[in-house]
mmCIF file with all atom_site columns, C-alpha atoms in Angstrom:
data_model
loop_
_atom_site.group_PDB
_atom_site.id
_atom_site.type_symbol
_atom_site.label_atom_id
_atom_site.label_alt_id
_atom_site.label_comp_id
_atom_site.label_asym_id
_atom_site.label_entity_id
_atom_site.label_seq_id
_atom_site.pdbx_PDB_ins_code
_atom_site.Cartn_x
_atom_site.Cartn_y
_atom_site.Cartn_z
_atom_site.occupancy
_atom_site.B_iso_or_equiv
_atom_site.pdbx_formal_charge
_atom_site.auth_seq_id
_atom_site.auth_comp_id
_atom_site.auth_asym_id
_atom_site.auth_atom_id
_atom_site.pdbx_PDB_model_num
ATOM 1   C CA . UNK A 1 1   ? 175.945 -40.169 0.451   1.00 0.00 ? 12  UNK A CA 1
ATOM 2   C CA . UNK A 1 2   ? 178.291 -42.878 -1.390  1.00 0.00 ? 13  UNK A CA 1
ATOM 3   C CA . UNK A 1 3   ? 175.094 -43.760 -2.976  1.00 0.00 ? 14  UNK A CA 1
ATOM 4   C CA . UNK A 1 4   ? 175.551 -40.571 -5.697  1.00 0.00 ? 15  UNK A CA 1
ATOM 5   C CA . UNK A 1 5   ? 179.177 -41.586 -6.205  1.00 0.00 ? 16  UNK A CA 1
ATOM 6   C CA . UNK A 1 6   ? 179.438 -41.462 -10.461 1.00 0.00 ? 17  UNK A CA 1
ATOM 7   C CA . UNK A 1 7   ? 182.568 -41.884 -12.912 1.00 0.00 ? 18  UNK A CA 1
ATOM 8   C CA . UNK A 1 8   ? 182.094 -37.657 -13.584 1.00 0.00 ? 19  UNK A CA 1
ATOM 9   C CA . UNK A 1 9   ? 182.533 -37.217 -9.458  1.00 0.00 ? 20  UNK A CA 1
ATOM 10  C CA . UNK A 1 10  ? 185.796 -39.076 -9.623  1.00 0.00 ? 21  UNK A CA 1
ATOM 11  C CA . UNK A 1 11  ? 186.914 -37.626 -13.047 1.00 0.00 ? 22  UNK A CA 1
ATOM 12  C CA . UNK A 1 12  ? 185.845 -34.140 -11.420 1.00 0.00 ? 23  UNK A CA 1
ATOM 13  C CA . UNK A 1 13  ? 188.300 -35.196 -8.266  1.00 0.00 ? 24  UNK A CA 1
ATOM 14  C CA . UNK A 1 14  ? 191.004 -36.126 -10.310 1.00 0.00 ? 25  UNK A CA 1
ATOM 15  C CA . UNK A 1 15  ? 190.286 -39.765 -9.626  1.00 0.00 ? 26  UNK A CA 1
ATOM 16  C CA . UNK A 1 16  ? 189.062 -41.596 -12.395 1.00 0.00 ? 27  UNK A CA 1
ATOM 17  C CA . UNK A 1 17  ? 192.568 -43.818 -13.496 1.00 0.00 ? 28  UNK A CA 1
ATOM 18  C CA . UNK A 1 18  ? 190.632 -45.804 -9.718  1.00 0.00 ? 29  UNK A CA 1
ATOM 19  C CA . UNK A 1 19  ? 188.470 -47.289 -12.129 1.00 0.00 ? 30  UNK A CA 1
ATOM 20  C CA . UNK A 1 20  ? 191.183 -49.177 -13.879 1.00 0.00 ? 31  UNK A CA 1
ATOM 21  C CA . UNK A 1 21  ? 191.886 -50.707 -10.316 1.00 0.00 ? 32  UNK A CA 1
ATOM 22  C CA . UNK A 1 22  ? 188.365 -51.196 -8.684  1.00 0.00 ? 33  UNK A CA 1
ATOM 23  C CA . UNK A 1 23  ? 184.789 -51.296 -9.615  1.00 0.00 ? 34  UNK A CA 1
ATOM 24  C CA . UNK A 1 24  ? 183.177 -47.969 -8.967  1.00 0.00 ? 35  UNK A CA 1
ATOM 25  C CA . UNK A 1 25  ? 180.629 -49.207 -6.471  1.00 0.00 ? 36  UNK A CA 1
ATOM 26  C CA . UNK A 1 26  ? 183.411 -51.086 -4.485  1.00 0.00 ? 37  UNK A CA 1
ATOM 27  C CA . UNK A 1 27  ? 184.764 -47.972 -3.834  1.00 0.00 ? 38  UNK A CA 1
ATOM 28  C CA . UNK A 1 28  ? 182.943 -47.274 -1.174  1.00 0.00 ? 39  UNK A CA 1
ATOM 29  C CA . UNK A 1 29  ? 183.523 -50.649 0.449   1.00 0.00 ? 40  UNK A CA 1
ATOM 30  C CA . UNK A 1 30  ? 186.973 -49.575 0.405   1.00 0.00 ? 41  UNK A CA 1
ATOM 31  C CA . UNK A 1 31  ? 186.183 -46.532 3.238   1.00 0.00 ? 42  UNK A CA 1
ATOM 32  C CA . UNK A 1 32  ? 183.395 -48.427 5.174   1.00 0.00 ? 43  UNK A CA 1
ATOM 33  C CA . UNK A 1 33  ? 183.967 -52.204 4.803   1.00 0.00 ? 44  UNK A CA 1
ATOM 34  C CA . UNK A 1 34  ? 181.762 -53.050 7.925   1.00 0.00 ? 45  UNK A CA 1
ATOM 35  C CA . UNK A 1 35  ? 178.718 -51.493 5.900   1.00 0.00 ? 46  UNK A CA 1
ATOM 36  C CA . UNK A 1 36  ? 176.392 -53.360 3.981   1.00 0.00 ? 47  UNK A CA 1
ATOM 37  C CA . UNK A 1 37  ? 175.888 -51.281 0.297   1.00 0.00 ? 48  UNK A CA 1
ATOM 38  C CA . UNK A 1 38  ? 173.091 -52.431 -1.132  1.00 0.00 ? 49  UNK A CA 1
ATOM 39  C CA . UNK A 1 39  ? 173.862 -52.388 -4.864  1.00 0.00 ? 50  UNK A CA 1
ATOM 40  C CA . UNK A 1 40  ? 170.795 -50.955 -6.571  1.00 0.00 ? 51  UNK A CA 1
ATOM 41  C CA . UNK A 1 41  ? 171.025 -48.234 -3.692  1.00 0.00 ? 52  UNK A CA 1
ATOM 42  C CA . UNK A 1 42  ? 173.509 -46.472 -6.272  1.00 0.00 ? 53  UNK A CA 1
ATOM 43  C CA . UNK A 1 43  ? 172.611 -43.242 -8.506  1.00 0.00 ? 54  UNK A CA 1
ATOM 44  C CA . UNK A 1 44  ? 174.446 -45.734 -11.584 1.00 0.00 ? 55  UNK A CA 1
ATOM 45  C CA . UNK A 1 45  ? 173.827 -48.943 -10.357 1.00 0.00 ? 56  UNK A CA 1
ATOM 46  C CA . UNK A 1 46  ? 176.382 -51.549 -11.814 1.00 0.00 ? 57  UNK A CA 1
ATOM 47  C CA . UNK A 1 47  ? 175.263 -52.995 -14.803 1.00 0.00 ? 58  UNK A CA 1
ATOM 48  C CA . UNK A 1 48  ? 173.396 -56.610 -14.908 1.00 0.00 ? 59  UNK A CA 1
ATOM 49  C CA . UNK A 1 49  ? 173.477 -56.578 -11.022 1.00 0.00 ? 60  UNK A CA 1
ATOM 50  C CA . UNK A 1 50  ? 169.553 -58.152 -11.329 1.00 0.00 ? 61  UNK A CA 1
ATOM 51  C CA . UNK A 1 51  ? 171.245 -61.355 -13.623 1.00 0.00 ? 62  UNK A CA 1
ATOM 52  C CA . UNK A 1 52  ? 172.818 -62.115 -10.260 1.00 0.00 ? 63  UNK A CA 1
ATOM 53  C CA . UNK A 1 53  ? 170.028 -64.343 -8.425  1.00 0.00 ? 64  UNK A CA 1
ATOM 54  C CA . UNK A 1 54  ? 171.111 -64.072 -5.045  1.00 0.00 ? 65  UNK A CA 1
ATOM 55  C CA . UNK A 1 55  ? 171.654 -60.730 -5.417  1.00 0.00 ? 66  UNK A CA 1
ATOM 56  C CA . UNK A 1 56  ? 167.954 -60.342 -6.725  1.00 0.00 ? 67  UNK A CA 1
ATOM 57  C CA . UNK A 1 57  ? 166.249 -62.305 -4.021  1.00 0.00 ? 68  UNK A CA 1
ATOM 58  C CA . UNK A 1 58  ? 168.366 -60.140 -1.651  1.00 0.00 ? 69  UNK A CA 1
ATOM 59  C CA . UNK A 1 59  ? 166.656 -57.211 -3.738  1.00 0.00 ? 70  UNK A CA 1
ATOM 60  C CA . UNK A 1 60  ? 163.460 -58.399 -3.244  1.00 0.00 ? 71  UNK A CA 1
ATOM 61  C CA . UNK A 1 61  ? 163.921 -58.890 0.485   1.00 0.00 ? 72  UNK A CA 1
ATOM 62  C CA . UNK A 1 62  ? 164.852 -55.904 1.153   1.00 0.00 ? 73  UNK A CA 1
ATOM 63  C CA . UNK A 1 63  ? 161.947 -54.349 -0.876  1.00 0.00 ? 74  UNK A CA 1
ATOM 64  C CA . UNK A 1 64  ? 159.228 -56.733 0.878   1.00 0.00 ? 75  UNK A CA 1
ATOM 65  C CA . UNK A 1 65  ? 160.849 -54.637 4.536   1.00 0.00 ? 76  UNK A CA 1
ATOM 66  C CA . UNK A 1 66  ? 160.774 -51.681 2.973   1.00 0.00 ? 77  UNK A CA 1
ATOM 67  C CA . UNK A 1 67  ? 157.619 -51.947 2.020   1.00 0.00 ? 78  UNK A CA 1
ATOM 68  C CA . UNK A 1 68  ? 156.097 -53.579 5.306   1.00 0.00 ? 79  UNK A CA 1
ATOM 69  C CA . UNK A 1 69  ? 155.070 -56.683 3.395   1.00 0.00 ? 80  UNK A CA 1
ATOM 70  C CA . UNK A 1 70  ? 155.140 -59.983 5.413   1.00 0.00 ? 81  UNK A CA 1
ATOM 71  C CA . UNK A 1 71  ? 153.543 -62.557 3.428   1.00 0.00 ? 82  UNK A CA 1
ATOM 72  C CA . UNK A 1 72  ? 153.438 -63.673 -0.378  1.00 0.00 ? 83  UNK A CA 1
ATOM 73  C CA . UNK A 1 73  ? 150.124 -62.391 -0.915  1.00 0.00 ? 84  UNK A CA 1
ATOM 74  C CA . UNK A 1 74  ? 151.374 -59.271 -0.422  1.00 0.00 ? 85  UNK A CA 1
ATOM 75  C CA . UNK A 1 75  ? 152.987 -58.817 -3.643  1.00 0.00 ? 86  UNK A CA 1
ATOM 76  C CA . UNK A 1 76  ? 149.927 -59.158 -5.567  1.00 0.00 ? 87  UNK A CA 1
ATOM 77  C CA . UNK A 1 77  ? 149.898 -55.484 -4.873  1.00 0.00 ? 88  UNK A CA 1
ATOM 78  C CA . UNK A 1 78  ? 153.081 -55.226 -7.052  1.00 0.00 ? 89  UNK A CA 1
ATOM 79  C CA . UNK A 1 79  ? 153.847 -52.844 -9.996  1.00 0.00 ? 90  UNK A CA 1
ATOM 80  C CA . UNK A 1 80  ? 155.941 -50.668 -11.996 1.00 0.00 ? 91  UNK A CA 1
ATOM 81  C CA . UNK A 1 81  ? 155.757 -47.790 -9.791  1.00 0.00 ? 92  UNK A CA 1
ATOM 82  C CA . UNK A 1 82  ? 156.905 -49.202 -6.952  1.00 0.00 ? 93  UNK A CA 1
ATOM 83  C CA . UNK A 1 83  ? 159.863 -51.189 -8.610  1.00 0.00 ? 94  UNK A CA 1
ATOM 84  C CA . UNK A 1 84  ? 160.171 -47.503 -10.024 1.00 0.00 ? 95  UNK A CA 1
ATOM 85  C CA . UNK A 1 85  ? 160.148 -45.447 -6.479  1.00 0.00 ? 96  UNK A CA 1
ATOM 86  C CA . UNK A 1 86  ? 162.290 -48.159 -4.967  1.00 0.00 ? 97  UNK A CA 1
ATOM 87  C CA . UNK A 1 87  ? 165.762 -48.148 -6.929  1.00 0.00 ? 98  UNK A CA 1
ATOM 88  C CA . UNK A 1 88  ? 164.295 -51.178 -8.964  1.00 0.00 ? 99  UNK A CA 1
ATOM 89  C CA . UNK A 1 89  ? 163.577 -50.025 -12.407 1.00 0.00 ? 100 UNK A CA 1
ATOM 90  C CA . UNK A 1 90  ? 166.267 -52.062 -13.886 1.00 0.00 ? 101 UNK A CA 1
ATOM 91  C CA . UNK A 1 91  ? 164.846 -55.070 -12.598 1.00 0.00 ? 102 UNK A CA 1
ATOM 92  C CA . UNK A 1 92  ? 161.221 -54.196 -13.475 1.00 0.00 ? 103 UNK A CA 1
ATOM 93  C CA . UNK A 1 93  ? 162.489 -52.870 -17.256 1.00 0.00 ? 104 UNK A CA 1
ATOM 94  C CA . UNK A 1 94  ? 163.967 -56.383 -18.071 1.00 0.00 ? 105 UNK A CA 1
ATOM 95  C CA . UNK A 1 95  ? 161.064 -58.501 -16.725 1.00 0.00 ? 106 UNK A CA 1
ATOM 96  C CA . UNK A 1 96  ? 158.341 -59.098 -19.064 1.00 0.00 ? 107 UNK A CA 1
ATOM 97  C CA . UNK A 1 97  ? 156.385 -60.466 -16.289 1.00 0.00 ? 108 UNK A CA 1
ATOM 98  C CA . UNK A 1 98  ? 156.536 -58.545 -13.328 1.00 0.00 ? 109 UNK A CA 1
ATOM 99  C CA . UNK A 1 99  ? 153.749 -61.717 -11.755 1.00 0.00 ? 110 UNK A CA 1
ATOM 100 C CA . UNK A 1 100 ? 156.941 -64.014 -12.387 1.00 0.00 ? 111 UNK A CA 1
ATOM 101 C CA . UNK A 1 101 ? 159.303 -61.899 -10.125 1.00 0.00 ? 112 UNK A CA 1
ATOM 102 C CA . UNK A 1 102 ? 158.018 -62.923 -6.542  1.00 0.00 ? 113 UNK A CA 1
ATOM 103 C CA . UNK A 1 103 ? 158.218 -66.793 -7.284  1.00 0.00 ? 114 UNK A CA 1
ATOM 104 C CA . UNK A 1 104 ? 162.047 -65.888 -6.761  1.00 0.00 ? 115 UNK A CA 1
ATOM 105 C CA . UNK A 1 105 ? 161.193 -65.184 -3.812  1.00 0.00 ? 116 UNK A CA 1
ATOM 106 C CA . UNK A 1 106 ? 158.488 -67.899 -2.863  1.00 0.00 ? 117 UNK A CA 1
ATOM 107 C CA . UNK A 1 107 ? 158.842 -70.457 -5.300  1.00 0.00 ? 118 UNK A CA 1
ATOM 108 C CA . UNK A 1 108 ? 156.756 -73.143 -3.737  1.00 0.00 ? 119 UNK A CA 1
ATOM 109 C CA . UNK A 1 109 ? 153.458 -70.084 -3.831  1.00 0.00 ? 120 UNK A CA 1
ATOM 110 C CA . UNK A 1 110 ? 150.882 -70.865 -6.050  1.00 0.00 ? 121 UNK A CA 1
ATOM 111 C CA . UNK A 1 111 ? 150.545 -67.105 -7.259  1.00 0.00 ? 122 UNK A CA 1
ATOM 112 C CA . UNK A 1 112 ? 147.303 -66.664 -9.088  1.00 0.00 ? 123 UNK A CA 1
ATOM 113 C CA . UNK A 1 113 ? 147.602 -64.243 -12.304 1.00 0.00 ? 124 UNK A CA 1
ATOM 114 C CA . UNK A 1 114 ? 144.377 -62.633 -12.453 1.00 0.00 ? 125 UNK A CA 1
ATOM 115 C CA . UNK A 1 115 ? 145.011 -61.463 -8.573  1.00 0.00 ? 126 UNK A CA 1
ATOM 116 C CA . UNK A 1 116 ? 147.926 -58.929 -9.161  1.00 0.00 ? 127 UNK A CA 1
ATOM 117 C CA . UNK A 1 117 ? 146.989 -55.156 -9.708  1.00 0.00 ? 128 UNK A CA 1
ATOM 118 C CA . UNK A 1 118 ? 147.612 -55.708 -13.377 1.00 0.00 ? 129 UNK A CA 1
ATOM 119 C CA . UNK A 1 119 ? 147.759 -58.801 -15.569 1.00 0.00 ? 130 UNK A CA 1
ATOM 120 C CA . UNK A 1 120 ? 150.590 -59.494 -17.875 1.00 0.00 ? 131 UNK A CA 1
ATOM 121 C CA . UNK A 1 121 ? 149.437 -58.863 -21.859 1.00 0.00 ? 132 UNK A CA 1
ATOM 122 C CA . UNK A 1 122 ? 147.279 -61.200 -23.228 1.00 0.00 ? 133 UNK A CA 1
ATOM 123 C CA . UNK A 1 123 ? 146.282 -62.641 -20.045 1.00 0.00 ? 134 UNK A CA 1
ATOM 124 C CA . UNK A 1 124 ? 143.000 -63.089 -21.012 1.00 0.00 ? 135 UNK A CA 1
ATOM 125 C CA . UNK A 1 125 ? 143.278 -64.153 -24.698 1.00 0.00 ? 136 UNK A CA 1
ATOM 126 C CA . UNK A 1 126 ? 145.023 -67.612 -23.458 1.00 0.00 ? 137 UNK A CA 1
ATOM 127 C CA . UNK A 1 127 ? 142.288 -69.773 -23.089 1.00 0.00 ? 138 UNK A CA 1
ATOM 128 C CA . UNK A 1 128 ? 144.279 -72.083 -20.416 1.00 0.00 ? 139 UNK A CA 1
ATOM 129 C CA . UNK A 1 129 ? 144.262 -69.013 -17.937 1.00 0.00 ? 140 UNK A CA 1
ATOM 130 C CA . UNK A 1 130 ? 140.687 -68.093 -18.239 1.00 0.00 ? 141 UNK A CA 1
ATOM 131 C CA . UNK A 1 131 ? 140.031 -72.180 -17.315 1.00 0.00 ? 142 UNK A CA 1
ATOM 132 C CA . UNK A 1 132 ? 142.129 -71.786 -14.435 1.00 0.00 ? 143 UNK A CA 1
ATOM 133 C CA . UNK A 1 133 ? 139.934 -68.692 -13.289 1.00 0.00 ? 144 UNK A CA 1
ATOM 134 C CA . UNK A 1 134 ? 137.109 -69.918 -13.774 1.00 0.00 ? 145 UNK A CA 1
ATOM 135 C CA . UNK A 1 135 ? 137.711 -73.368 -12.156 1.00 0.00 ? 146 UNK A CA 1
ATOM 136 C CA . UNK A 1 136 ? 139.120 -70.983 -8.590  1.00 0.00 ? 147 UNK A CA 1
ATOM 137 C CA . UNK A 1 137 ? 136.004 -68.754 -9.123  1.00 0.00 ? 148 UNK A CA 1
ATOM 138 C CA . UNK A 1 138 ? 133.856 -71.617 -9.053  1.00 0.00 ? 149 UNK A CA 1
ATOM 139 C CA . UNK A 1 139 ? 135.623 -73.174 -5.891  1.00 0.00 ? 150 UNK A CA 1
ATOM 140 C CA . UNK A 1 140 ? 135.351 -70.200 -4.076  1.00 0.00 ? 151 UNK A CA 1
ATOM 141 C CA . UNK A 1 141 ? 131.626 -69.344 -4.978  1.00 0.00 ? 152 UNK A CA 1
ATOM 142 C CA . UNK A 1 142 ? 131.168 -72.896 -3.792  1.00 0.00 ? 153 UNK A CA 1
ATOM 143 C CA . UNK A 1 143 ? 129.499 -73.902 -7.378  1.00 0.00 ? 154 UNK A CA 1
ATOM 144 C CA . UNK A 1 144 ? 128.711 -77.402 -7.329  1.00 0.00 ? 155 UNK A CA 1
ATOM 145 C CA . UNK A 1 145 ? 127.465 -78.487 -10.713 1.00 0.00 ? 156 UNK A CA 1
ATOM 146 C CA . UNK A 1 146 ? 126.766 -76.157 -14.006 1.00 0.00 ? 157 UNK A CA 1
ATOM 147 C CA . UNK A 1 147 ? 123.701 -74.877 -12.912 1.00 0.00 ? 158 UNK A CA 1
ATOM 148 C CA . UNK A 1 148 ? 124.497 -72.580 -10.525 1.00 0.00 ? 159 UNK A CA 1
ATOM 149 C CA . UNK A 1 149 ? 125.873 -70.555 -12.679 1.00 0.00 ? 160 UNK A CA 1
ATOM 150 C CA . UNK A 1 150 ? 123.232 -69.187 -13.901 1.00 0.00 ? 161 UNK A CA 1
ATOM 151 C CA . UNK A 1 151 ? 123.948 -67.010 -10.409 1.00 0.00 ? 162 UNK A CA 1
ATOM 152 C CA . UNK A 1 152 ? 126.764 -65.886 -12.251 1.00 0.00 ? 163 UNK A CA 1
ATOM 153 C CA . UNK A 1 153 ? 126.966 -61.378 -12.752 1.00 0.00 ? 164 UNK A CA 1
ATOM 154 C CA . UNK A 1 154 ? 129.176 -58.504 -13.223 1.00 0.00 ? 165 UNK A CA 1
ATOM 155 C CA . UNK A 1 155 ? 129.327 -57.893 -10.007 1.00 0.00 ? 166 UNK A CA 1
ATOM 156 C CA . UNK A 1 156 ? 130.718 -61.320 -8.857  1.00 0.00 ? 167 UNK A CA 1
ATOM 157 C CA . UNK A 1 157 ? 132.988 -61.091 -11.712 1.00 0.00 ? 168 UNK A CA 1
ATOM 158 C CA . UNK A 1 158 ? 133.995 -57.544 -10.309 1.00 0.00 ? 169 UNK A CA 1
ATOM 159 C CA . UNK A 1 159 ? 134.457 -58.341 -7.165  1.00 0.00 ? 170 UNK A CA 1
ATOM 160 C CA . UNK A 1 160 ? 136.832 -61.495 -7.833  1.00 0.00 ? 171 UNK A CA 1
ATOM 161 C CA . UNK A 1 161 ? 139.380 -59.641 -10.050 1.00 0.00 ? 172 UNK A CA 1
ATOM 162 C CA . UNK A 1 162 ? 137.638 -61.117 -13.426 1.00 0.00 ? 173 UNK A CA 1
ATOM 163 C CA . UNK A 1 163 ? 136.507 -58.050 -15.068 1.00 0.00 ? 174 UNK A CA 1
ATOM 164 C CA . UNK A 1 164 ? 138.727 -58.247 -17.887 1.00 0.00 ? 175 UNK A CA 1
ATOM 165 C CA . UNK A 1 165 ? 137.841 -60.891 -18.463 1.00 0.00 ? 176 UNK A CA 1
ATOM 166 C CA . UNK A 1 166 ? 133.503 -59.970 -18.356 1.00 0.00 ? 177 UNK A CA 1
ATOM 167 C CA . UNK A 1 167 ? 134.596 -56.838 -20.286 1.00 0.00 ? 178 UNK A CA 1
ATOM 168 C CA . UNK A 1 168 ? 136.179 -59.119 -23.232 1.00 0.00 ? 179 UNK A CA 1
ATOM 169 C CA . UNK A 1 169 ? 132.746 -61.038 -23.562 1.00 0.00 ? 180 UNK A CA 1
ATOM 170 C CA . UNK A 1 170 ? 130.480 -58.111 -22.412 1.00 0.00 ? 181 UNK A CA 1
ATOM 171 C CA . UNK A 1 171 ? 128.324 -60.536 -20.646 1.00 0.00 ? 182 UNK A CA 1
ATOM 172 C CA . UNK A 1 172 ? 128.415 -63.077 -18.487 1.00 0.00 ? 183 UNK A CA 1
ATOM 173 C CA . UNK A 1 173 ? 126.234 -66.115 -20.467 1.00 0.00 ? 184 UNK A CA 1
ATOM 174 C CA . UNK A 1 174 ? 129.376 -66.849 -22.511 1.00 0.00 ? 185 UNK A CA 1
ATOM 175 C CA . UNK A 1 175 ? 132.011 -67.357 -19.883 1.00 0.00 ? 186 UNK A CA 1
ATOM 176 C CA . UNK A 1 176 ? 130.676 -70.487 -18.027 1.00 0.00 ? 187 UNK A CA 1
ATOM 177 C CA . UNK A 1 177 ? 130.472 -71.947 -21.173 1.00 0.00 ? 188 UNK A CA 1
ATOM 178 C CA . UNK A 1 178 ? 134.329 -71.846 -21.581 1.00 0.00 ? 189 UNK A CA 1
ATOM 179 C CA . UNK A 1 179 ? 134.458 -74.035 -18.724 1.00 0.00 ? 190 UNK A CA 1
ATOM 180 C CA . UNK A 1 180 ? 131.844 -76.186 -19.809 1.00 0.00 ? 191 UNK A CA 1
ATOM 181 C CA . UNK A 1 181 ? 131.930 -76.108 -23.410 1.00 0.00 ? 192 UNK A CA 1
ATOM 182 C CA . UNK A 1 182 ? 129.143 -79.127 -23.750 1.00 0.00 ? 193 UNK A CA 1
ATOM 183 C CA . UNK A 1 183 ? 126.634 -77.728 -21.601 1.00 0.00 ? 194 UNK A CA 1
ATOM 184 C CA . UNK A 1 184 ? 123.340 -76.626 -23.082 1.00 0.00 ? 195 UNK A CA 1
ATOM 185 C CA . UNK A 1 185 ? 123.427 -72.506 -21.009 1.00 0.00 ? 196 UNK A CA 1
ATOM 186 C CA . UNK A 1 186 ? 120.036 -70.861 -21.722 1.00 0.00 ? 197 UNK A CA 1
ATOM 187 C CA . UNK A 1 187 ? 120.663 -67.604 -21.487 1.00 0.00 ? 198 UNK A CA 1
ATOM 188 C CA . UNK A 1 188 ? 117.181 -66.690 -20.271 1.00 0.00 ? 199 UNK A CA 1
ATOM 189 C CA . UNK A 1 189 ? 118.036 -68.526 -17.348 1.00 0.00 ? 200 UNK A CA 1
ATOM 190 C CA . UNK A 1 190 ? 120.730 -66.262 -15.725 1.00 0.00 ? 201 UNK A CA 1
ATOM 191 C CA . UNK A 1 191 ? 119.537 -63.689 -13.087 1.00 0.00 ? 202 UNK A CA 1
ATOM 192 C CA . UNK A 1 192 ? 120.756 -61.062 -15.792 1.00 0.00 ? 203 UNK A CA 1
ATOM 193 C CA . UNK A 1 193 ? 120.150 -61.349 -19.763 1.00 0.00 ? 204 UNK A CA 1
ATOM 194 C CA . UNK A 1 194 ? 122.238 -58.949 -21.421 1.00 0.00 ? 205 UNK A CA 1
ATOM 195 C CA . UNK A 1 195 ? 121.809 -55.622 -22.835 1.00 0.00 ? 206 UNK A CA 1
ATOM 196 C CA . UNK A 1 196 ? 119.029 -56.372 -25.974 1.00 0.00 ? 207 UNK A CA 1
ATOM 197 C CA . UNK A 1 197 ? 119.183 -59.685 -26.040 1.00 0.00 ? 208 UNK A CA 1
ATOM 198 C CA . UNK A 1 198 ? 115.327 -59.916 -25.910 1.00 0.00 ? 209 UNK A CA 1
ATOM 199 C CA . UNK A 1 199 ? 115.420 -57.941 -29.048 1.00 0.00 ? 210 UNK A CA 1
ATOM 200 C CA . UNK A 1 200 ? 117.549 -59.688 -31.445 1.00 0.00 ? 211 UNK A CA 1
ATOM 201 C CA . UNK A 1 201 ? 116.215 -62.028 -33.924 1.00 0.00 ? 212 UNK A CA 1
ATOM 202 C CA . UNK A 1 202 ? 115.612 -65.533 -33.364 1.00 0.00 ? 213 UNK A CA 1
ATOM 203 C CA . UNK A 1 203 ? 116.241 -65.237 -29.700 1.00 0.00 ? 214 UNK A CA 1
ATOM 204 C CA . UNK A 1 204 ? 112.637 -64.674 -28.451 1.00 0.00 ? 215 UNK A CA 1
ATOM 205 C CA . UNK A 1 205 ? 111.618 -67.733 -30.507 1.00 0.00 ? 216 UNK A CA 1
ATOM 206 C CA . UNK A 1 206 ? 114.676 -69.635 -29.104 1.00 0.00 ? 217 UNK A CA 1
ATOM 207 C CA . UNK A 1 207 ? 113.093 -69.695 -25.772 1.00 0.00 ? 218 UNK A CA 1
ATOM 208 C CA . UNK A 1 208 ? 109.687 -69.996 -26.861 1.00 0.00 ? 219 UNK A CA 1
ATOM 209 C CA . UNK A 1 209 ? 110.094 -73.107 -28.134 1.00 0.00 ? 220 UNK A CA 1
ATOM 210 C CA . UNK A 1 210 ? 112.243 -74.074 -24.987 1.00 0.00 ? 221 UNK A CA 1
ATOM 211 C CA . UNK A 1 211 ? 109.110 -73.198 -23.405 1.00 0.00 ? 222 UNK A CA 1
ATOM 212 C CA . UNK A 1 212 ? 106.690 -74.653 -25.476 1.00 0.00 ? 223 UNK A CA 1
ATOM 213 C CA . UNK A 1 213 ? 108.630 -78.598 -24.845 1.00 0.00 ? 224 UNK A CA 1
#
């Protein structure tokens, strides 16, 4: 219950001149000083308490219990709403990336950025991130030279938390080539040409002539 405790409860108690003495969410320390307040627990929780690093990390602890999260891969699953639900909104609210808040907590895990329920803003636009993807994507689909991407569809791009990324190029024949910006991709090659590119001019004549050599 010392959780509600606020300046108007004391001032309504005739007990606000304690303030000038202690801090108001000492108070309760004061009554039960074998029990461990947790500071963003409060209704007002003191001010700044997140700039505190230990105190954050022992935030962040207690939210990975709460939430019955054992490993750092966990908090890919991390957002606003549950910083929100789970007295952390001040910590979320001054965090422009919420992705940078559990490498407090596990600084020596290589968190991915395209893995987290959302992506910080202008994820995507950097073209150093959408290398880094791309290089993990192709590890993982086990892609061992340029060609085999040509294999390469919405669906894989789907399924392997890159479809911002597909949806910024609206098909897949451009990405590879941000990996592999000297490499000759015929898009006539990839299991999937996109929507009308049959149709637009100069194209069918492209690959004529790549047939015709």
């Amino acid at each position: 219950d010392w959780y509600n405790i606020t300046e108007l409860i004391l001032t309504d108690n005739y007990s606000f001149t304690i303030l000038h003495r202690i801090c108001l969410h000492d108070i309760p320390n004061k009554l039960y000083p074998e029990y461990d307040f947790k500071i963003w627990k409060f209704k007002i929780p003191k001010m700044f308490w997140w700039k505190n690093n230990n105190k954050l990390i022992e935030y962040l602890m207690w939210l990975e219990n709460t939430l019955g999260w054992s490993k750092p891969e966990d908090w890919y699953k991390i957002s606003k709403e549950i910083f929100t639900n789970n007295c952390g909104k001040s910590v979320e609210s001054n965090f422009n990336n919420i992705s940078y808040i559990p490498t407090l907590l596990y600084p020596e895990y290589d968190f991915k950025g395209w893995m987290f329920n959302k992506t910080i803003a202008n994820f995507w636009n950097d073209t150093k991130n959408q290398i880094e993807y791309l290089k993990w994507l192709e590890i993982k689909l086990v892609y061992k030279n340029e060609e085999d991407w040509y294999n390469l569809n919405s669906r894989i791009m789907l399924d392997n938390h890159g479809g911002v990324l597909y949806r910024k190029f609206n098909n897949v024949h451009k990405i590879p080539q941000i990996l592999y910006p000297n490499f000759n991709f015929l898009e006539w090659k990839f299991k999937h040409v996109c929507n009308n590119w049959w149709i637009k001019d100069g194209n069918t004549l492209k690959y004529l002539n790549w047939l015709e050599e």
